Backbone as ProteinMPNN parsed JSONL, in Angstrom:
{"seq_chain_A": "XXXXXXXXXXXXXXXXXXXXXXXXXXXXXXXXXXXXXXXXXXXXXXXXXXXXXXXXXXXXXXXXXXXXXXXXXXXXXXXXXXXXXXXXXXXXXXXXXXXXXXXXXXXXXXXXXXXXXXXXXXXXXXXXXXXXXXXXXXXXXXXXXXXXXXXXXXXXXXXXXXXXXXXX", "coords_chain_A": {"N_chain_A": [[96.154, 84.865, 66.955], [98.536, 84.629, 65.684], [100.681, 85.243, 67.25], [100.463, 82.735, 69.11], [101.159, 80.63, 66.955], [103.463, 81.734, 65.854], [105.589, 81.224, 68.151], [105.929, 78.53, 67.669], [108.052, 75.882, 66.235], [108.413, 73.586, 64.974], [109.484, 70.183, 64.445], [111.503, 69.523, 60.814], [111.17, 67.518, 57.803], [111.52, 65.594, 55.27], [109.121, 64.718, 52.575], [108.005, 61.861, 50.253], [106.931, 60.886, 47.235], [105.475, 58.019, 45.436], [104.097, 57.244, 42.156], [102.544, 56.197, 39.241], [104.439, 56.214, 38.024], [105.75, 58.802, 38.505], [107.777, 60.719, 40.366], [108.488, 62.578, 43.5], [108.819, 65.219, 45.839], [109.058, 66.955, 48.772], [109.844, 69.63, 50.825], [108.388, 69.198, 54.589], [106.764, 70.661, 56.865], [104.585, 70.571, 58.472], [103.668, 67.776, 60.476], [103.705, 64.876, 62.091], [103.048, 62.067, 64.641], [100.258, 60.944, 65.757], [98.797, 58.676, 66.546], [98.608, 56.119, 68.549], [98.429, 53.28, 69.209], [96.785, 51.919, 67.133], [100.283, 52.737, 66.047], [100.386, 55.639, 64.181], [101.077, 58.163, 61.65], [100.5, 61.581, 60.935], [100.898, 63.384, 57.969], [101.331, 66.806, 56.008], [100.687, 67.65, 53.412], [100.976, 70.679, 50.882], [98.531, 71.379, 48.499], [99.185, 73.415, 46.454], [102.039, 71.779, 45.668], [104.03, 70.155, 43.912], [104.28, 67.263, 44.913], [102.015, 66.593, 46.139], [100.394, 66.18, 44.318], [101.305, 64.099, 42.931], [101.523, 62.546, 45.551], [98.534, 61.98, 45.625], [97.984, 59.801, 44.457], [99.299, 57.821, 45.013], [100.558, 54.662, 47.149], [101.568, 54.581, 49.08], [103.908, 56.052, 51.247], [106.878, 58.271, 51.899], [108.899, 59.154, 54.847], [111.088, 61.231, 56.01], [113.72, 61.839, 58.073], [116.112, 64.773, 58.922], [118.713, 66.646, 60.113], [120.365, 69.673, 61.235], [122.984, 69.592, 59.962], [122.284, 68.731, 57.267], [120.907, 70.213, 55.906], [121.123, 71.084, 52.862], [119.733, 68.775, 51.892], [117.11, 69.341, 52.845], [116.885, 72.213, 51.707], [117.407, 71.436, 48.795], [114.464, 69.99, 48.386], [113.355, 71.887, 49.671], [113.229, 74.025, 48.588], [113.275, 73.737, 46.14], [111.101, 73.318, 42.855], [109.903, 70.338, 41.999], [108.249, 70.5, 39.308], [110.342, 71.42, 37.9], [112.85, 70.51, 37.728], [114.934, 67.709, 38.586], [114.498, 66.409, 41.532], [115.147, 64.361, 42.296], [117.946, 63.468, 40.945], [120.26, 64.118, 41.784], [120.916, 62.973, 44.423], [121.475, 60.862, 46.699], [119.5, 57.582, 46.392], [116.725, 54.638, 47.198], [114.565, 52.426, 46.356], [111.956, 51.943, 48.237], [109.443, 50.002, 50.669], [106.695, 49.174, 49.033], [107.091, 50.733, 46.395], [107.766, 52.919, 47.084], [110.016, 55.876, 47.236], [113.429, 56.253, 49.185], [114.751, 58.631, 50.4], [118.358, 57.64, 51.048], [120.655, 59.378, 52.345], [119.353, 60.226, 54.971], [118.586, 61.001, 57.909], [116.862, 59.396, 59.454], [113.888, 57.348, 58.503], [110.916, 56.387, 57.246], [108.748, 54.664, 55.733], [105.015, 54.381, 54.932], [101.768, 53.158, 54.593], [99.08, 54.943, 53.365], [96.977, 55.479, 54.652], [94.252, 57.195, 54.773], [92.931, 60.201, 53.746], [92.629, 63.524, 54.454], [90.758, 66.359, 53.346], [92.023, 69.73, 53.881], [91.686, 72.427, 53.844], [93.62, 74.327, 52.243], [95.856, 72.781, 52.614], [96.099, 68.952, 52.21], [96.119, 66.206, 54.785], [97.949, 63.378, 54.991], [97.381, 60.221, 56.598], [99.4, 57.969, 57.698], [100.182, 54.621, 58.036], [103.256, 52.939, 59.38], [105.028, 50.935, 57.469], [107.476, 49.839, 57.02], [110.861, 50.956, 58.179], [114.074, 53.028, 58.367], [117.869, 53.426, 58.669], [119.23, 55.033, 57.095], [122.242, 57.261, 56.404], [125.446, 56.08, 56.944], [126.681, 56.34, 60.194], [129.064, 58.906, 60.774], [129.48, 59.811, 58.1], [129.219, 62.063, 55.42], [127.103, 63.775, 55.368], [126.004, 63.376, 57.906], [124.825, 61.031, 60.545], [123.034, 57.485, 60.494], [123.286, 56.606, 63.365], [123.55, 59.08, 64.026], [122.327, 61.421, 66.693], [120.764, 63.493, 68.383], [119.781, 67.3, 67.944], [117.204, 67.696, 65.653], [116.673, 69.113, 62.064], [114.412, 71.947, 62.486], [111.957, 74.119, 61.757], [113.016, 76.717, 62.578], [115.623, 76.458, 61.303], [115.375, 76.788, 58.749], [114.419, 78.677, 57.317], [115.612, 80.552, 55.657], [115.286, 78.997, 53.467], [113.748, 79.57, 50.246], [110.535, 78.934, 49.022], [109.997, 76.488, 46.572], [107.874, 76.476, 45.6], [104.681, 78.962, 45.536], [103.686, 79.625, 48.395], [101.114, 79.903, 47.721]], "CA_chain_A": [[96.664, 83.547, 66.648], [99.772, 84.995, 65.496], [101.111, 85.15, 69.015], [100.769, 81.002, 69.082], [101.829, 80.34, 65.898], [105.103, 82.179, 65.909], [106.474, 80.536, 68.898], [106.172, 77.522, 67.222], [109.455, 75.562, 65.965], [108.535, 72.51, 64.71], [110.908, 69.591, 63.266], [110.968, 69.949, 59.374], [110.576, 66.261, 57.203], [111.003, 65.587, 53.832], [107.827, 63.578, 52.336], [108.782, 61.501, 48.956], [105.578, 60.158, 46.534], [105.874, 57.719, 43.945], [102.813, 57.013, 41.345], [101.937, 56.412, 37.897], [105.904, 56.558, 36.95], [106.411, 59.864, 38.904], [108.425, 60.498, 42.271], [108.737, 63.974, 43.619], [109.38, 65.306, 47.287], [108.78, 68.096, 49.182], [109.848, 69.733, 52.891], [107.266, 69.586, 54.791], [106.817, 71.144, 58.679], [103.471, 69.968, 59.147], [103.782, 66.41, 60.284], [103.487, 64.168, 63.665], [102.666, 60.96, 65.242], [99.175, 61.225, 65.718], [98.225, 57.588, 67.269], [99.955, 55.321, 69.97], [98.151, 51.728, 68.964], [98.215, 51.273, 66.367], [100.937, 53.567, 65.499], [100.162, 56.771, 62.885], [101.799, 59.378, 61.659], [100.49, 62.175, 59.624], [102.106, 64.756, 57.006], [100.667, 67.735, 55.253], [101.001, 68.251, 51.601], [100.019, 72.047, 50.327], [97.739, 71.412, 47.668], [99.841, 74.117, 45.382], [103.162, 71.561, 45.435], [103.778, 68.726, 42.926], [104.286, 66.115, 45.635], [100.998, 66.288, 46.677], [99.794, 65.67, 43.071], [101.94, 62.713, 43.045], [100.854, 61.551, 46.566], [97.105, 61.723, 45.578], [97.65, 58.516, 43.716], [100.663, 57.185, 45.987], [99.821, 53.833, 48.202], [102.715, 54.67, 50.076], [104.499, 57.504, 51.323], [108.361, 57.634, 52.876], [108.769, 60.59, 55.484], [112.867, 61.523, 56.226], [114.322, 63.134, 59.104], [117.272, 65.799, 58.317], [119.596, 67.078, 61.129], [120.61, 70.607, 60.681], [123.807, 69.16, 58.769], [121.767, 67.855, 56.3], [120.424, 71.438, 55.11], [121.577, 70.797, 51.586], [118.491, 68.424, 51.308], [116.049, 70.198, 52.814], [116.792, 73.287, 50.758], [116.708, 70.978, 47.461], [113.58, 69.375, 48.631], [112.061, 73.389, 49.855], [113.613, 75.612, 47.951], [112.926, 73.534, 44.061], [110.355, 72.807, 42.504], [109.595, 68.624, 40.873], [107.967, 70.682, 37.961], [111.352, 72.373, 36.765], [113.924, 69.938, 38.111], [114.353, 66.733, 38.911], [115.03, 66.366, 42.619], [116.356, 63.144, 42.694], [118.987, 63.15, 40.13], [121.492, 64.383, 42.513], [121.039, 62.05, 45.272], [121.325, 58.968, 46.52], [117.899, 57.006, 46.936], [116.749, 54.053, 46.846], [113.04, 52.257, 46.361], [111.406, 50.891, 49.694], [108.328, 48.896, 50.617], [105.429, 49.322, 47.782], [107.842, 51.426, 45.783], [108.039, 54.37, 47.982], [111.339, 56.885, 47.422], [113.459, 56.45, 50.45], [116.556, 59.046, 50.491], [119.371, 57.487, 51.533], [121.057, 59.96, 53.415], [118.357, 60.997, 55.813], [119.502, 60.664, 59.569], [115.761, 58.112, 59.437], [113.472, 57.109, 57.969], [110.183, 55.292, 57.628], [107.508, 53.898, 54.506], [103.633, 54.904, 55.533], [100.386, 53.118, 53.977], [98.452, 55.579, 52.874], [95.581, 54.711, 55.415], [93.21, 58.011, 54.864], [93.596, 61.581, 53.062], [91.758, 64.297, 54.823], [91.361, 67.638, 52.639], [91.956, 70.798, 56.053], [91.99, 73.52, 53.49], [95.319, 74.383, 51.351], [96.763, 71.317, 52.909], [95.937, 67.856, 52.494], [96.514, 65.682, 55.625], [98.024, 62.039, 54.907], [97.182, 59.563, 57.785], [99.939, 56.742, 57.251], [100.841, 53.5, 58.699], [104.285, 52.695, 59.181], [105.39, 49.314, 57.1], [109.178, 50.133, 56.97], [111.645, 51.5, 58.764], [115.814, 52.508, 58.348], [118.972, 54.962, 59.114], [119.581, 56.707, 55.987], [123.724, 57.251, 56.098], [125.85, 55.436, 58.052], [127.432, 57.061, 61.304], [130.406, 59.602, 60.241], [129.417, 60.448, 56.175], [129.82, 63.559, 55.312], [125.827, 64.329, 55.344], [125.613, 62.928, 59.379], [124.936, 59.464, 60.435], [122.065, 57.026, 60.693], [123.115, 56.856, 64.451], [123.529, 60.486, 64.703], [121.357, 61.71, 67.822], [120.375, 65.06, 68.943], [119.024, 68.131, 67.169], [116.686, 67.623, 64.197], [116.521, 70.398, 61.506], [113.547, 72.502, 62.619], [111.756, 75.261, 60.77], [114.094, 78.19, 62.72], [116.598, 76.462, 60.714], [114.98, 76.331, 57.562], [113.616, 80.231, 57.043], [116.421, 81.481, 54.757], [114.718, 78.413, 52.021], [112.658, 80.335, 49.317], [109.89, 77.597, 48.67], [110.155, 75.778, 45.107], [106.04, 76.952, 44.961], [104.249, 79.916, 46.502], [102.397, 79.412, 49.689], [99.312, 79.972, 48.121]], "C_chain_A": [[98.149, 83.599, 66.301], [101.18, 84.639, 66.697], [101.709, 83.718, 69.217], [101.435, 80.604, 68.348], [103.193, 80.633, 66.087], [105.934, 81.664, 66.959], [106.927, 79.215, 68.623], [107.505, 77.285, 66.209], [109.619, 74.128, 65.92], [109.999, 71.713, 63.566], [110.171, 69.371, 61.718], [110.76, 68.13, 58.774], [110.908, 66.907, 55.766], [110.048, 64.469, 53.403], [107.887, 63.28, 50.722], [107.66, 60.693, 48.946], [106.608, 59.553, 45.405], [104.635, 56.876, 43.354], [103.207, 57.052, 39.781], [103.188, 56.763, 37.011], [106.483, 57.919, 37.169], [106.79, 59.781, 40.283], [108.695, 62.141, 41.736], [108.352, 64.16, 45.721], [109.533, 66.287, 47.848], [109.702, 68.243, 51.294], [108.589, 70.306, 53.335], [107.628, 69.945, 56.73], [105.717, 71.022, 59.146], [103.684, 68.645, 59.124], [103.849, 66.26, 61.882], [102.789, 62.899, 63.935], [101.476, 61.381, 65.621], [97.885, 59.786, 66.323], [99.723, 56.796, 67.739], [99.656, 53.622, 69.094], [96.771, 52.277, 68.001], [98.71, 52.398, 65.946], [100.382, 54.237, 64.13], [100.503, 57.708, 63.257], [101.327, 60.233, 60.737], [101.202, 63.438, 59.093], [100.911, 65.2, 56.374], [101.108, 68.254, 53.929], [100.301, 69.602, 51.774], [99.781, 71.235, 49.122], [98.396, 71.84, 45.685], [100.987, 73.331, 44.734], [102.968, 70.326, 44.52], [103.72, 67.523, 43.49], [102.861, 65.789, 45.988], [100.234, 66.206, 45.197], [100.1, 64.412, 42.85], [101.095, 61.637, 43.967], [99.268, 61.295, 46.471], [96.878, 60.15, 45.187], [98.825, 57.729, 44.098], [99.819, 56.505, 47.142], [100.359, 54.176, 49.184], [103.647, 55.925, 49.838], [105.906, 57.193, 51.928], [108.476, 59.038, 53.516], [110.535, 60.29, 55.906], [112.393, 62.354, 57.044], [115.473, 63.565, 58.859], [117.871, 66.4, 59.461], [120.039, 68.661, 60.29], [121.416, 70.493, 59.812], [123.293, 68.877, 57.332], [120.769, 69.186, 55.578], [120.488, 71.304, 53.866], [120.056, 69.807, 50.79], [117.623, 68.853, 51.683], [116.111, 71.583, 52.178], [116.568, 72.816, 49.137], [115.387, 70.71, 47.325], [112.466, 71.168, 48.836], [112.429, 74.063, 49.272], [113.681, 74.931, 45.894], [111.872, 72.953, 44.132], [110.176, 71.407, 41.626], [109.032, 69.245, 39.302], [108.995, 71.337, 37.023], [112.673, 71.579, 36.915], [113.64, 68.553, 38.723], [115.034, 66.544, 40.437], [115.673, 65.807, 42.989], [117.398, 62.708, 41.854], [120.492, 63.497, 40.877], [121.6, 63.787, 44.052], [121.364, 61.037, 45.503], [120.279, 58.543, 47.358], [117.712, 55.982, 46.552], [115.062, 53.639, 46.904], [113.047, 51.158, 47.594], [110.27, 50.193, 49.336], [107.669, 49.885, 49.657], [106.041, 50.273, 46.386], [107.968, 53.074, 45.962], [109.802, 54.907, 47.753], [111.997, 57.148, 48.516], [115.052, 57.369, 49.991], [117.491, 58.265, 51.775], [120.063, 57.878, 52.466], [120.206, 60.683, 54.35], [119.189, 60.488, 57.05], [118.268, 59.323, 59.887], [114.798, 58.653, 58.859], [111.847, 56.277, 57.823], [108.925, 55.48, 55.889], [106.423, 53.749, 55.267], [102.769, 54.496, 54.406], [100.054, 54.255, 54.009], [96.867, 54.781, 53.381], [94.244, 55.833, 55.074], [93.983, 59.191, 54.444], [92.49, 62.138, 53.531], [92.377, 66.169, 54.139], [90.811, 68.679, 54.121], [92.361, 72.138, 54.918], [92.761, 73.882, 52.224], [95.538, 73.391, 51.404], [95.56, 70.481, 52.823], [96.621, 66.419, 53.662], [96.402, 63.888, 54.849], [97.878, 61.04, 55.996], [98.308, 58.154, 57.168], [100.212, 55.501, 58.54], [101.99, 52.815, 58.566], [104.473, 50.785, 58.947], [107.041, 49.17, 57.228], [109.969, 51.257, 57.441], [113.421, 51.907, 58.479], [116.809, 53.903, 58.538], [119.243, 55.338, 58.158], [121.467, 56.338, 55.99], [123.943, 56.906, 57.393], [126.773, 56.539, 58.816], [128.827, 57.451, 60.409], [130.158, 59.866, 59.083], [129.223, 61.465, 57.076], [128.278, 64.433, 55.44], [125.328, 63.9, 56.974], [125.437, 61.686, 58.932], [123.6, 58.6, 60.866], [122.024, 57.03, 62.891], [122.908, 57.486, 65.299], [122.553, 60.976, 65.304], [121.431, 63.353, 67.929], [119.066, 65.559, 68.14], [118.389, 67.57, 65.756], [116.368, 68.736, 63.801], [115.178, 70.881, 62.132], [113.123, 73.899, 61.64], [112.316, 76.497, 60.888], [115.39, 77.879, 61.658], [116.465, 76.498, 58.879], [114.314, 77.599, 56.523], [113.908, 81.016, 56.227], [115.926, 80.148, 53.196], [113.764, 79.2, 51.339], [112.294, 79.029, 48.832], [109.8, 77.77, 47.29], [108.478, 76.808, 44.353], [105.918, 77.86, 45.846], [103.11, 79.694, 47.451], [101.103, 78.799, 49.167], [98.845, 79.996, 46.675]], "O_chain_A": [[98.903, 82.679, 66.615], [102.21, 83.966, 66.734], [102.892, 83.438, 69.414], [102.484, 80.105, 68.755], [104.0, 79.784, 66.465], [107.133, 81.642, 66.681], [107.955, 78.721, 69.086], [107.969, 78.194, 65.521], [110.496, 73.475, 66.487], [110.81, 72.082, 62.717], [108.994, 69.164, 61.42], [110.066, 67.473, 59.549], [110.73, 68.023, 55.277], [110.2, 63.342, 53.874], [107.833, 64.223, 49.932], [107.249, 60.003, 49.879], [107.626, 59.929, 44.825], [104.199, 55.919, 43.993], [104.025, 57.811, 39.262], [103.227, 57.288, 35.898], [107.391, 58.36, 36.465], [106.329, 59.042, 41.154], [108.918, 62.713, 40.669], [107.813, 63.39, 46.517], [110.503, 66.85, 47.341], [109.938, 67.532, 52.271], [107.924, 71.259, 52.928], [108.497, 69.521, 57.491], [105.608, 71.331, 60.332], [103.894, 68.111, 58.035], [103.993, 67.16, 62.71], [101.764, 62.754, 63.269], [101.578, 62.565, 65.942], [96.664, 59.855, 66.458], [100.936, 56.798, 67.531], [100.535, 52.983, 68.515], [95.909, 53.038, 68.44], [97.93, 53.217, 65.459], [100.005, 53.568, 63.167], [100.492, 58.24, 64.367], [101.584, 59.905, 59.579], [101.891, 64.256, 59.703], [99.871, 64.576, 56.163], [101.826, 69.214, 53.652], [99.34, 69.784, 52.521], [100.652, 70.474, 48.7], [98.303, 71.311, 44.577], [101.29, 73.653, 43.586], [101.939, 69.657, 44.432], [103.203, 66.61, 42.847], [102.587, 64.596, 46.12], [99.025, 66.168, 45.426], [99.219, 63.597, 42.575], [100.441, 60.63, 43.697], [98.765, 60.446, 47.207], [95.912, 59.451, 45.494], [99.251, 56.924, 43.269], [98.938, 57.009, 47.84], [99.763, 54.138, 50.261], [103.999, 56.539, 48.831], [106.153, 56.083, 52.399], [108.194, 60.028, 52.841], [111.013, 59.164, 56.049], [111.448, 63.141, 57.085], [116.191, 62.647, 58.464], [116.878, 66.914, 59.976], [120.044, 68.799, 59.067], [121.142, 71.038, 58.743], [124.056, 68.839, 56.367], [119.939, 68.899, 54.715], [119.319, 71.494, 53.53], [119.522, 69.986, 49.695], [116.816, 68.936, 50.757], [115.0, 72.11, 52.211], [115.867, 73.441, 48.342], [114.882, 71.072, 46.262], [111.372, 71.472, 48.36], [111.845, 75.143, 49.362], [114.003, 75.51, 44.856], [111.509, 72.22, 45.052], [110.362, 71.546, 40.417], [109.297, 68.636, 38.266], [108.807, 71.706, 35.864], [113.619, 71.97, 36.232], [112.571, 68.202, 39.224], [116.265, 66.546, 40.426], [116.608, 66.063, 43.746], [117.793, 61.552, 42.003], [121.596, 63.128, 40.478], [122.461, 64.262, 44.792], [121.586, 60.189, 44.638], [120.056, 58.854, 48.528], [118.3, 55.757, 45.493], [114.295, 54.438, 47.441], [113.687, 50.138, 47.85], [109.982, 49.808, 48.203], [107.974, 51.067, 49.501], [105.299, 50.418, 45.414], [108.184, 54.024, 45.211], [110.707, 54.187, 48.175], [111.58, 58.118, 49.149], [116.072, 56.923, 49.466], [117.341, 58.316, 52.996], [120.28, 57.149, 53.434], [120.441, 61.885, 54.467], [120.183, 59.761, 57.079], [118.667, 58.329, 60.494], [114.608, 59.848, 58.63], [111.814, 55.326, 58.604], [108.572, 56.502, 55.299], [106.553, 53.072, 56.287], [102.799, 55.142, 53.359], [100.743, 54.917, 54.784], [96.075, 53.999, 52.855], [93.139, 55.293, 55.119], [95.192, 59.354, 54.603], [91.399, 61.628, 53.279], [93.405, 66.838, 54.242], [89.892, 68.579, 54.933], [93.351, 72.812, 55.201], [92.246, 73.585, 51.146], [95.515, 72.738, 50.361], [94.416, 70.817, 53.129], [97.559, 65.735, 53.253], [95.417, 63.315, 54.383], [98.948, 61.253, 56.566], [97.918, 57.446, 56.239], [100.389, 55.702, 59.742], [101.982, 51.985, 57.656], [104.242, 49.826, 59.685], [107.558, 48.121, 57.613], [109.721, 52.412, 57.096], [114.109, 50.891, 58.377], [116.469, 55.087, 58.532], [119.717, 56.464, 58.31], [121.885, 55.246, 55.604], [123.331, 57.1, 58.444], [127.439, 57.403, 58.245], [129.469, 56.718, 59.656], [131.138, 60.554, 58.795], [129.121, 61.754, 58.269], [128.31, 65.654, 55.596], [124.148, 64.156, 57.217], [125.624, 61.175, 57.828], [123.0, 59.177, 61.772], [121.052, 57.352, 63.573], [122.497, 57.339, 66.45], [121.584, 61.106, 64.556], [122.261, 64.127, 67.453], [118.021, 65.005, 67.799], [119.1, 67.063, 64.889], [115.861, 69.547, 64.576], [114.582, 69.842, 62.415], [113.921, 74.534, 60.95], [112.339, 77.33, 59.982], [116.08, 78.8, 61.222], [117.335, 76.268, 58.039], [113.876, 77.497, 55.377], [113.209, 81.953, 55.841], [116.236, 80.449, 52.043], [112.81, 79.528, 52.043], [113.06, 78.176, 48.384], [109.584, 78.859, 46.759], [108.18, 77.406, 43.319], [106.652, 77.907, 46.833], [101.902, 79.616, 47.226], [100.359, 77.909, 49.577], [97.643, 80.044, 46.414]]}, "name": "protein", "num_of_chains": 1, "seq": "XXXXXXXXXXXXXXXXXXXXXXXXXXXXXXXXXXXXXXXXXXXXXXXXXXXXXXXXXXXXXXXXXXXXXXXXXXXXXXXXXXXXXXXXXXXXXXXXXXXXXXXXXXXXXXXXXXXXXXXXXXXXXXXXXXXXXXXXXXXXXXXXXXXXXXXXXXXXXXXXXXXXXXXX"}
């Protein structure tokens, strides 16, 4: 299985919960569109991370896309932990539909009902339905631009992050 696996080079995501008066936010590299009609997308919490403690009791989820430029938040987001730091004190974010955590500077963006939680092990799979949509930073900042096209960070780019929690 090794063999399969390792060729793989999926795009990375950050996935932002907010519940019960907590927000916390993880990178995640399991994630994908997963229906056509009606549109769904799901993400994979590990079990071990604080986001997915959060998202247990989160109606709504917000999933970010990150361009390799934009390393800086996916290394805050994979490489700290929500139980020793606060992730979002050095950002800029703002609250979306149902009071979902949308970072700001993401290249996009989108706010996901919380349609079904399927436990697959370690991970917990979120099944969402997209209510909201938006570009993150505008074309030219210094973190890329909501218009900015191409490459999205992927997990080759993401290998030198030491995760916030341990695997396992």
């Amino acid at each position: 299985m090794d063999g399969f696996i390792d060729r793989l080079d999926p795009d990375m995501c950050v996935v932002t919960a907010a519940a019960g008066g907590e927000r916390a936010g993880c990178l995640v590299g399991f994630a994908a569109q997963c229906s056509m009609r009606p549109v769904r997308f799901a993400v994979w919490l590990s079990k071990v991370n604080r986001t997915y403690r959060v998202a247990r009791n989160a109606e709504f989820l917000a999933v970010h896309l990150l361009t390799p430029r934009q390393y800086g938040l996916a290394e805050l987001f994979g490489g700290e932990t929500g139980d020793e730091v606060d992730k979002f004190a050095g950002v800029r974010w703002s609250e979306g539909h149902g009071g979902a955590v949308v970072l700001d500077d993401s290249c996009a963006w989108f706010v996901g009902r919380v349609e079904r939680r399927v436990d697959a092990g370690d991970h917990v799979g979120f099944f969402l339905e997209p209510v909201q949509s938006g570009g993150g930073a505008e074309a030219g900042d210094e973190e890329g631009g909501a218009r900015e096209r191409g490459t999205l960070l992927r997990l080759s780019d993401a290998l030198t992050i030491d995760p916030g929690h341990p695997v396992d």
